[in-house]
Coordinates of C-alpha atoms in Angstrom, one line a residue:
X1 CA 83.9 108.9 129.7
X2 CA 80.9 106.9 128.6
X3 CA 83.3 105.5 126.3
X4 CA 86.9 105.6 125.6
X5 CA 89.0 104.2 122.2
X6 CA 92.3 102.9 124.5
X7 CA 94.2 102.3 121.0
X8 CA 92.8 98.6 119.7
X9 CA 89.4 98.5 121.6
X10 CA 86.5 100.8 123.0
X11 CA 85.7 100.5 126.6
X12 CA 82.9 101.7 128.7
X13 CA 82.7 103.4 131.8
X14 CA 86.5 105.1 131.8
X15 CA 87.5 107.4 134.0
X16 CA 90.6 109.7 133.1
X17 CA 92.8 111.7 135.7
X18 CA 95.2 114.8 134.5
X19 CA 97.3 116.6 136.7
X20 CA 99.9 119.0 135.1
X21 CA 98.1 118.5 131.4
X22 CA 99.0 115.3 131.4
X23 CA 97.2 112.0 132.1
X24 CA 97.8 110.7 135.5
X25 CA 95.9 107.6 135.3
X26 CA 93.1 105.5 133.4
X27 CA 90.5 103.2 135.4
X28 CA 88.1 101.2 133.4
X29 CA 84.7 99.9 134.7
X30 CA 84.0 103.7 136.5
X31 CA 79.8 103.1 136.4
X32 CA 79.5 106.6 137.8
X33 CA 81.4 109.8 137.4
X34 CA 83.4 110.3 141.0
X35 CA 82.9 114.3 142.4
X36 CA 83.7 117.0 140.8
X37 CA 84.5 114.8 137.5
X38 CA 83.7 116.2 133.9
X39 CA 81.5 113.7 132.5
X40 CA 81.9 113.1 128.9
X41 CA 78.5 111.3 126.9
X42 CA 80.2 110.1 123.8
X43 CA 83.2 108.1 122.4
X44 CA 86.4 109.6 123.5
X45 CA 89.5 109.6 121.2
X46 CA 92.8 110.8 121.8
X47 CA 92.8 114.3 120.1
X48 CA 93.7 114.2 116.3
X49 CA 96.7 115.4 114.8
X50 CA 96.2 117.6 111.3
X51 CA 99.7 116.7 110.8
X52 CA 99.7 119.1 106.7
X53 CA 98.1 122.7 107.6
X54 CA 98.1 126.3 104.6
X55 CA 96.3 128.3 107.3
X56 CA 96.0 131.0 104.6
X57 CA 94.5 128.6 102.4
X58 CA 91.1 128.6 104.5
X59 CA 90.5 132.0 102.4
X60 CA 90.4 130.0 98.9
X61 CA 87.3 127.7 99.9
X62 CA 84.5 127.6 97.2
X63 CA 86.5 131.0 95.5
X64 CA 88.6 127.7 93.9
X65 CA 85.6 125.8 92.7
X66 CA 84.4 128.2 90.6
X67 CA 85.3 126.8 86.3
X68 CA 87.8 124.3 85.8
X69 CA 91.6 123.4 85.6
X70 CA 94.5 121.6 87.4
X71 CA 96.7 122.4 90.0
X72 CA 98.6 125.3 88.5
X73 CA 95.5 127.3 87.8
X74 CA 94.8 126.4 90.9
X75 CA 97.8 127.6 92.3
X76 CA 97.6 131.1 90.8
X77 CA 94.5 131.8 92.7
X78 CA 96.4 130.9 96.0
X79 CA 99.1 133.3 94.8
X80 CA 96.4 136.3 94.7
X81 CA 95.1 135.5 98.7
X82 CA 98.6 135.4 99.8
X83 CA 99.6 138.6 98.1
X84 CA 97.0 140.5 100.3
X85 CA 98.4 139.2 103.9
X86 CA 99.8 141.0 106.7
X87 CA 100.9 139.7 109.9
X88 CA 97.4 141.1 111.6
X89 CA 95.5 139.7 108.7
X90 CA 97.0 136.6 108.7
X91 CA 97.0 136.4 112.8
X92 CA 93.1 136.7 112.3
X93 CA 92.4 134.1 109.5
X94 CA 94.9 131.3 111.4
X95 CA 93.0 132.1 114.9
X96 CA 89.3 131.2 113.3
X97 CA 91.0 128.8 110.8
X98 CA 92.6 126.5 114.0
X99 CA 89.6 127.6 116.1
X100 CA 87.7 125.7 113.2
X101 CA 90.1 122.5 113.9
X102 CA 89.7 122.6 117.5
X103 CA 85.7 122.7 116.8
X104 CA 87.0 119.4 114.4
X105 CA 88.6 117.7 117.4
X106 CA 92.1 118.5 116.3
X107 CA 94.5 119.2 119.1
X108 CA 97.7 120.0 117.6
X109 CA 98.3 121.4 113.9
X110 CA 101.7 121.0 111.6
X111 CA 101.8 124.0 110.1
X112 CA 103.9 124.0 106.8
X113 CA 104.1 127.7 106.6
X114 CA 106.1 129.8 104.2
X115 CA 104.6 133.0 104.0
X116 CA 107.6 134.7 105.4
X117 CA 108.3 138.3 104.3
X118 CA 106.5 141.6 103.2
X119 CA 105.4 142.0 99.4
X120 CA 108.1 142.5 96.8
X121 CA 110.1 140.1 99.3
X122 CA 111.1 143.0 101.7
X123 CA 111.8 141.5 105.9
X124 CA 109.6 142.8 108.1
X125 CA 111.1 144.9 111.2
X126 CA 110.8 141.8 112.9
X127 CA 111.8 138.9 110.4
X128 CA 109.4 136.3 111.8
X129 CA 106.2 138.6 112.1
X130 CA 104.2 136.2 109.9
X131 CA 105.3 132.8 111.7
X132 CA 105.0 134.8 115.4
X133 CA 101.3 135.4 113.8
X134 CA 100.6 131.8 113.6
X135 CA 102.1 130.6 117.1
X136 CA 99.9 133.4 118.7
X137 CA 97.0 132.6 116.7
X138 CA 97.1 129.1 117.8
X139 CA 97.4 129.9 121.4
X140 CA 94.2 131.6 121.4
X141 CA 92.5 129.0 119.2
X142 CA 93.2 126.8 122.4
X143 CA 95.6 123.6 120.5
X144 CA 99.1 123.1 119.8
X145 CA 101.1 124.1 116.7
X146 CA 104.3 122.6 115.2
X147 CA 105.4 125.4 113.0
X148 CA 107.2 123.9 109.9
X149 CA 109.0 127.2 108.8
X150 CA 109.7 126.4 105.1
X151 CA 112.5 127.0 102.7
X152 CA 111.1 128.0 99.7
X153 CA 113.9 129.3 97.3
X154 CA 113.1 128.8 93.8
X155 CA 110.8 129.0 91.2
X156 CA 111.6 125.7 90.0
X157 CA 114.5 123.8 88.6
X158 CA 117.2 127.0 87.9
X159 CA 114.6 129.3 88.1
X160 CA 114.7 132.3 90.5
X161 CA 111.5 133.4 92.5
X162 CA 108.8 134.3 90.7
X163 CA 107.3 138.2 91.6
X164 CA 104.1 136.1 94.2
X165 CA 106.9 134.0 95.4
X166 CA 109.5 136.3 96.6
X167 CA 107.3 136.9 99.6
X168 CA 108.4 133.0 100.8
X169 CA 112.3 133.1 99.6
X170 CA 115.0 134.0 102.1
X171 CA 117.5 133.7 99.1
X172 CA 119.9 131.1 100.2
X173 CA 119.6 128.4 102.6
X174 CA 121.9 129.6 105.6
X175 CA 119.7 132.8 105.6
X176 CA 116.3 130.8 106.0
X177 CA 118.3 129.0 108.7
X178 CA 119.5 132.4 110.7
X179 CA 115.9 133.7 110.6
X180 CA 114.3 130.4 111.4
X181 CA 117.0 130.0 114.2
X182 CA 115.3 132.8 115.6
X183 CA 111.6 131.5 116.5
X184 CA 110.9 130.4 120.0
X185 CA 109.2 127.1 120.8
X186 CA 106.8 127.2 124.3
X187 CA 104.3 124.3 126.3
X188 CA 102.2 124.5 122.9
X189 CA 104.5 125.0 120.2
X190 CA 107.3 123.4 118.6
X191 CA 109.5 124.6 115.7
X192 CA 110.4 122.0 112.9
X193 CA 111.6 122.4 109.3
X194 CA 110.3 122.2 105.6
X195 CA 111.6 122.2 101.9
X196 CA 108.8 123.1 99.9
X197 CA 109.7 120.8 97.7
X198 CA 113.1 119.7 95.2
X199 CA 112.1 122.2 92.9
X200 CA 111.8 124.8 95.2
X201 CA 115.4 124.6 97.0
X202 CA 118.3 123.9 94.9
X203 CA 119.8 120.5 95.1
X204 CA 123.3 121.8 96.7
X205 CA 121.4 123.8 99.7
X206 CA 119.3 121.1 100.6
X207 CA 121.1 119.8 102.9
X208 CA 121.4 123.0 105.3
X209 CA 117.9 122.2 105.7
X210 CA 118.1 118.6 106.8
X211 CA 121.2 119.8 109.1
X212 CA 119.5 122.3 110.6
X213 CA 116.8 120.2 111.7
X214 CA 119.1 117.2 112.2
X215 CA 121.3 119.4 115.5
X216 CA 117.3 120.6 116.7
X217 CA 115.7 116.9 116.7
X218 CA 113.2 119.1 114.7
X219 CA 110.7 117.9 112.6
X220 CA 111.2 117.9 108.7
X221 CA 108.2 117.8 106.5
X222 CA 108.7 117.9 102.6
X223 CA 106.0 118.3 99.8
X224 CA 106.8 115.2 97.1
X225 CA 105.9 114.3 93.9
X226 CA 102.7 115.4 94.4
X227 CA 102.8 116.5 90.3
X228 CA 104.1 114.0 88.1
X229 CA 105.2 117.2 86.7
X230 CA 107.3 117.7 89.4
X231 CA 109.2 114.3 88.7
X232 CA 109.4 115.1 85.2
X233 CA 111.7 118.4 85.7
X234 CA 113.6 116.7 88.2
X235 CA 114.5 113.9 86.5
X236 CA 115.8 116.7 83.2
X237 CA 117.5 118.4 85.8
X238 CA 119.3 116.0 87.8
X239 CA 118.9 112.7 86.2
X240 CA 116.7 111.0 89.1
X241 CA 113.2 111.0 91.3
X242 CA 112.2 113.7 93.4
X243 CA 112.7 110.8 96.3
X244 CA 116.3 109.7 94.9
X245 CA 117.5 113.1 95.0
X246 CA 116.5 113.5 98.7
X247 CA 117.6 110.5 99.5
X248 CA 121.1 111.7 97.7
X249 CA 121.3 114.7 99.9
X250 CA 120.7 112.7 103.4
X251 CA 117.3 114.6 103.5
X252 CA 115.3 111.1 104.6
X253 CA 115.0 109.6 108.0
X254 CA 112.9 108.7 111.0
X255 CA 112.1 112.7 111.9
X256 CA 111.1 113.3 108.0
X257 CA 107.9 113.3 106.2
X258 CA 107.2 113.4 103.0
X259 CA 103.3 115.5 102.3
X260 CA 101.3 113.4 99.5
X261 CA 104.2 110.8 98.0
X262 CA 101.2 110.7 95.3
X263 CA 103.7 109.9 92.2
X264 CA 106.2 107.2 93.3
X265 CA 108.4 104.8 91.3
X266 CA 108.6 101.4 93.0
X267 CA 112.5 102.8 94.1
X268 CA 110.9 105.8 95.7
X269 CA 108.7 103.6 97.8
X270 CA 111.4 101.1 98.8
X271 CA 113.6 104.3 100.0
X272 CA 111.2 105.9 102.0
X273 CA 110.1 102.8 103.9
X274 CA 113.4 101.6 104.6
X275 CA 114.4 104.7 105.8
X276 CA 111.5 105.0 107.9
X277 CA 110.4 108.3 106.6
X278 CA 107.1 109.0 107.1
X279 CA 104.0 110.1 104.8
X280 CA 101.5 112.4 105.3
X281 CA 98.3 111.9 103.0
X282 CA 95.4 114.5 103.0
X283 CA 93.0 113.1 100.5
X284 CA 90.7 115.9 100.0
X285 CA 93.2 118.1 98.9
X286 CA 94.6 115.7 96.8
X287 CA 91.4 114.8 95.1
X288 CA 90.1 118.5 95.0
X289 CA 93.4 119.3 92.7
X290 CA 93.1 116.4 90.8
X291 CA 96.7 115.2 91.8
X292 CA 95.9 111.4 92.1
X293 CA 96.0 108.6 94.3
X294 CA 98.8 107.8 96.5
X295 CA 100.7 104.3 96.9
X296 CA 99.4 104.4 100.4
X297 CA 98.9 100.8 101.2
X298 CA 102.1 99.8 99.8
X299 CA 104.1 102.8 101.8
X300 CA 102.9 101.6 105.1
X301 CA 104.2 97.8 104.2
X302 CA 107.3 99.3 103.0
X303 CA 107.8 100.8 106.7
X304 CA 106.5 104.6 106.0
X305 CA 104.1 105.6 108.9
X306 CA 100.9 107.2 107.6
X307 CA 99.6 110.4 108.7
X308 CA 96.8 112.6 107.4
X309 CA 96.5 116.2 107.0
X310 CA 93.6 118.4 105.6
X311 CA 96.6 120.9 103.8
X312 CA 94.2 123.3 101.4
X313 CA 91.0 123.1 103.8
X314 CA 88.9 122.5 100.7
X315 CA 86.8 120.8 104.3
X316 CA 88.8 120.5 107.4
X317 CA 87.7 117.1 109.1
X318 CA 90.4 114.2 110.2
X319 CA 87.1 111.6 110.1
X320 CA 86.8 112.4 106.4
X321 CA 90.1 112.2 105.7
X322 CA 91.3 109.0 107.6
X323 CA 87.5 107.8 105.2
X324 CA 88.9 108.6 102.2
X325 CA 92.4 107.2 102.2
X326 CA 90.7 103.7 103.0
X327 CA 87.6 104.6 100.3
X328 CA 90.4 105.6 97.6
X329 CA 92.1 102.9 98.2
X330 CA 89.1 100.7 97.5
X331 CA 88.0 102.7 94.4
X332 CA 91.3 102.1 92.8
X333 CA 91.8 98.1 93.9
X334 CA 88.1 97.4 93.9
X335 CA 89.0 95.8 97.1
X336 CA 87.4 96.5 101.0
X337 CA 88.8 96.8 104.1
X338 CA 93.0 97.9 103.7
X339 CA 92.9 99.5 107.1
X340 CA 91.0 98.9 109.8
X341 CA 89.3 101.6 111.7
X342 CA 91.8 101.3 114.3
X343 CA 94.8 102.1 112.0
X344 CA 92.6 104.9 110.7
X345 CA 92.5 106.7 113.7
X346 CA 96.5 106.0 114.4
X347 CA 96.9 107.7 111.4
X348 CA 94.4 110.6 112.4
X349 CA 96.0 110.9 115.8
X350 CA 99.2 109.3 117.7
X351 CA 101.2 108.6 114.0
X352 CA 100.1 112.2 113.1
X353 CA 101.4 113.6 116.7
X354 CA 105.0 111.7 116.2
X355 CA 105.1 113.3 112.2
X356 CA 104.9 116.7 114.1
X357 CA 107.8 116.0 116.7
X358 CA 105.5 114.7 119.9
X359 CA 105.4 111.2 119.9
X360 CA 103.9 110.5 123.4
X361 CA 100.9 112.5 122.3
X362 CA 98.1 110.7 120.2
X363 CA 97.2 108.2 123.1
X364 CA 95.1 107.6 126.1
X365 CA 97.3 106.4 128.3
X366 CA 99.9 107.5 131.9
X367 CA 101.7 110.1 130.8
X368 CA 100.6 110.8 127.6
X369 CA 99.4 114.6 127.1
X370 CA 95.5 115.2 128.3
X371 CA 94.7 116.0 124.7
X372 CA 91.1 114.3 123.6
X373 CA 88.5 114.7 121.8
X374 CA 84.7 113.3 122.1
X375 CA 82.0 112.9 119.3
X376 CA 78.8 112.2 120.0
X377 CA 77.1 108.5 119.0
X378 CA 73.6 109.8 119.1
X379 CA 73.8 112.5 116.5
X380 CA 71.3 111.4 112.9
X381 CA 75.1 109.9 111.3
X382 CA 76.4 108.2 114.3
X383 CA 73.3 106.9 116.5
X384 CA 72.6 103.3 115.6
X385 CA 75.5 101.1 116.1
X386 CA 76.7 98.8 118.9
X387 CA 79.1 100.8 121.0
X388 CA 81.3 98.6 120.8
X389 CA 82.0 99.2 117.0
X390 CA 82.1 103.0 118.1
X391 CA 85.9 103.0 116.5
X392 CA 84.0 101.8 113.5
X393 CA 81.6 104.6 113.2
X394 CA 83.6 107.5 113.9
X395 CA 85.5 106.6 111.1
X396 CA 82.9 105.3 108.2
X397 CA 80.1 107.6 110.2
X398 CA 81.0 110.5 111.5
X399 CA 82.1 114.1 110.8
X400 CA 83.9 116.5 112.4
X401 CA 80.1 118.4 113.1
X402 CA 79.6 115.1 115.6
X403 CA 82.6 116.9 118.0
X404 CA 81.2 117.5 121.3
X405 CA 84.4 118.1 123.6
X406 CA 88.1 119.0 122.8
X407 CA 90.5 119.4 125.3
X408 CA 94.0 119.9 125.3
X409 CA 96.8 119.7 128.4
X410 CA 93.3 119.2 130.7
X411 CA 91.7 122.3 129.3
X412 CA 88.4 122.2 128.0
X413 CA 88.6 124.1 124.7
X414 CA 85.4 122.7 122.9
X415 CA 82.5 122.6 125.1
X416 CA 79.2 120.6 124.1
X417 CA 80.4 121.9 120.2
X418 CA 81.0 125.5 121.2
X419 CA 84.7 126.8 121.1
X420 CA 84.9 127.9 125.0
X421 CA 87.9 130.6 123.9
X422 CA 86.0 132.0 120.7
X423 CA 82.6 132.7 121.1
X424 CA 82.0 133.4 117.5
X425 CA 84.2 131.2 115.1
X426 CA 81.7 131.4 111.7
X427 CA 82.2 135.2 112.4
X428 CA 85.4 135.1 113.0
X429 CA 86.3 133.2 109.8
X430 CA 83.6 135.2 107.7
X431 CA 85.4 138.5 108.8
X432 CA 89.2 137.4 108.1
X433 CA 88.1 135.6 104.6
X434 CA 86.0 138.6 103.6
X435 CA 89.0 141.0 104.4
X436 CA 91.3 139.2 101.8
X437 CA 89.1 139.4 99.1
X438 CA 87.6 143.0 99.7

């Protein structure tokens, strides 16, 4: 590696060794690459972590920027694509959608996914068709998937399903849990847990959710107070924050994370951070809904670990993301520099990794998983700088277009920017979008 970001500083000349996927050993001040050694010209990172994936929301890009609205006209759009998917149409659109994240440098995905059951909310012959779609789909892509399956039970506070929603609803919590009991985790791909949110499973079954998790280890990722509407019909219904009533119901902890945390009383905060749950932002979702700003800065002091996501894939790029929680920040403080661009790429990569159940991934360092990513520093956004301040420039510079290499387990899946397993991914996404809205 030309150069190498080893966590707090960049260093030249840094030769990596993998045996078995994982790394076997770092040497700094390698001048030359040894025989047979894969050179690298760039910076090396470890390989991000989009730690807040809607595969099938890849289909709604630019179809959603047409007119105006908020996020619940927004929302009815997204009901439409997800109406038309099968588990062979889906399969396709999540291949080319991760194959697009693995072009991005992303190794592993968290994929919150809730899409369970045929129209009209009918099983299919096999109950976990659509999640057994996305594991598959990300094993060809080349990167590693935590699938989040996702109780999603109501319509809101005491409301059942609505008619686009009984696709996601298992009815009661115990039967999301027997189906979800029945996915299969391999070497790429782990199976964590999800309440769409407190309005989505009632108050009394959200804790079959957190249990369920809790005797697995498993990941739990829920979406919160991302609406302020959200916290308004929770606090009529139960007399409390979206965050109190989780907290109420033992859903909070060290394996949790909470997706956006936009809308947050000064309570809310102090809970999460003392509990240690984490928080996903993914700030070009939240800013193409309109949802807000986040309390990010004052989460991470609180003791919630950050991690970023790019959840709608209005673009699907961890630089811009880990760029615009410090730039929103700024915007709204009129202050510089909250994060450094170390703590950005945390964020973007090992924090992300632990949100989604591996926490030894995110890192280049003995033992750690080969998963890494290189972007060039001689592209027309990145060529200029001191290499030392390369940490600097992949965050305030770069794009995910700068990717040269991504490799996962020692397996080179991006190639000098072309996807080694998918020779056509523009194709490939143009087909699977075009098939949704034919």
């Amino acid at each position: 590696m030309d150069h190498a970001w080893l966590g707090t500083y960049v260093e030249p000349d840094v030769l990596v060794e993998v045996a078995g996927g994982r790394i076997a050993g770092v040497r700094t001040g390698v001048e030359a690459p040894p025989p047979g050694a894969t050179a690298l010209r760039g910076l090396t990172l470890p390989g991000l972590a989009n730690a807040h994936s809607h595969a099938f929301h890849r289909a709604l890009r630019a179809t959603v920027q047409v007119g105006t609205g908020t996020f619940w006209t927004w929302r009815e759009l997204m009901y439409q694509v997800a109406s038309r998917l099968t588990p062979d149409s889906y399969f396709d659109l999540a291949r080319a959608t991760y194959a697009e994240m693995a072009l991005a440098g992303i190794t592993g995905v968290g994929e919150f996914h809730y899409l369970h059951h045929a129209p009209g909310g009918t099983p299919y012959a096999n109950p976990n068709a659509m999640g057994e779609a996305l594991i598959a789909a990300a094993a060809e892509a080349g990167i590693r998937i935590t699938l989040l399956d996702t109780a999603y039970l109501a319509a809101g506070f005491g409301e059942p399903p609505n008619r686009h929603q009984l696709r996601f609803s298992d009815t009661t919590a115990d039967a999301w849990a027997e189906r979800a009991s029945l996915l299969k985790g391999d070497d790429h791909t782990l199976i964590g847990a999800a309440i769409h949110s407190v309005r989505a499973v009632p108050a009394d079954q959200l804790a079959t959710v957190s249990a369920w998790a809790e005797e697995r280890s498993a990941p739990l990722h829920v979406h919160l107070s991302e609406q302020t509407a959200e916290n308004d019909a929770c606090q009529a219904a139960h007399g409390r924050t979206p965050t109190r009533l989780l907290a109420d119901h033992g859903v909070l902890g060290p394996r949790t994370t909470g997706i956006h945390n936009t809308h947050l009383a000064e309570e809310d905060i102090a809970l999460l951070g003392s509990s240690t749950t984490g928080t996903c932002m993914c700030p070009t979702t939240e800013r193409d809904l309109a949802d807000g700003i986040g309390p990010a800065v004052a989460l991470q002091k609180a003791g919630s670990p950050l991690s970023l996501g790019s959840d709608s894939h209005a673009v699907i790029d961890l630089f811009e993301e880990a760029r615009a929680m410090e730039l929103n920040e700024r915007l709204r403080t009129h202050i510089r520099g909250h994060w450094t661009a170390a703590a950005l790429l945390r964020a973007a990569s090992a924090d992300g990794h632990a949100a989604l159940g591996r926490p030894d991934a995110g890192v280049l360092e003995l033992g750690a998983p080969a998963d890494l990513t290189t972007i060039a520093l001689d592209s027309v956004r990145t060529a200029g700088p001191v290499p030392r301040l390369a940490a600097e420039t992949a965050v305030f510079a770069a794009s995910a277009a700068d990717v040269r290499h991504t490799v996962v387990a020692g397996r080179h899946i991006v190639r000098d920017g072309r996807h080694a397993l998918i020779e056509d991914v523009p194709g490939a996404l143009a087909a699977a979008v075009a098939a949704l809205h034919h």
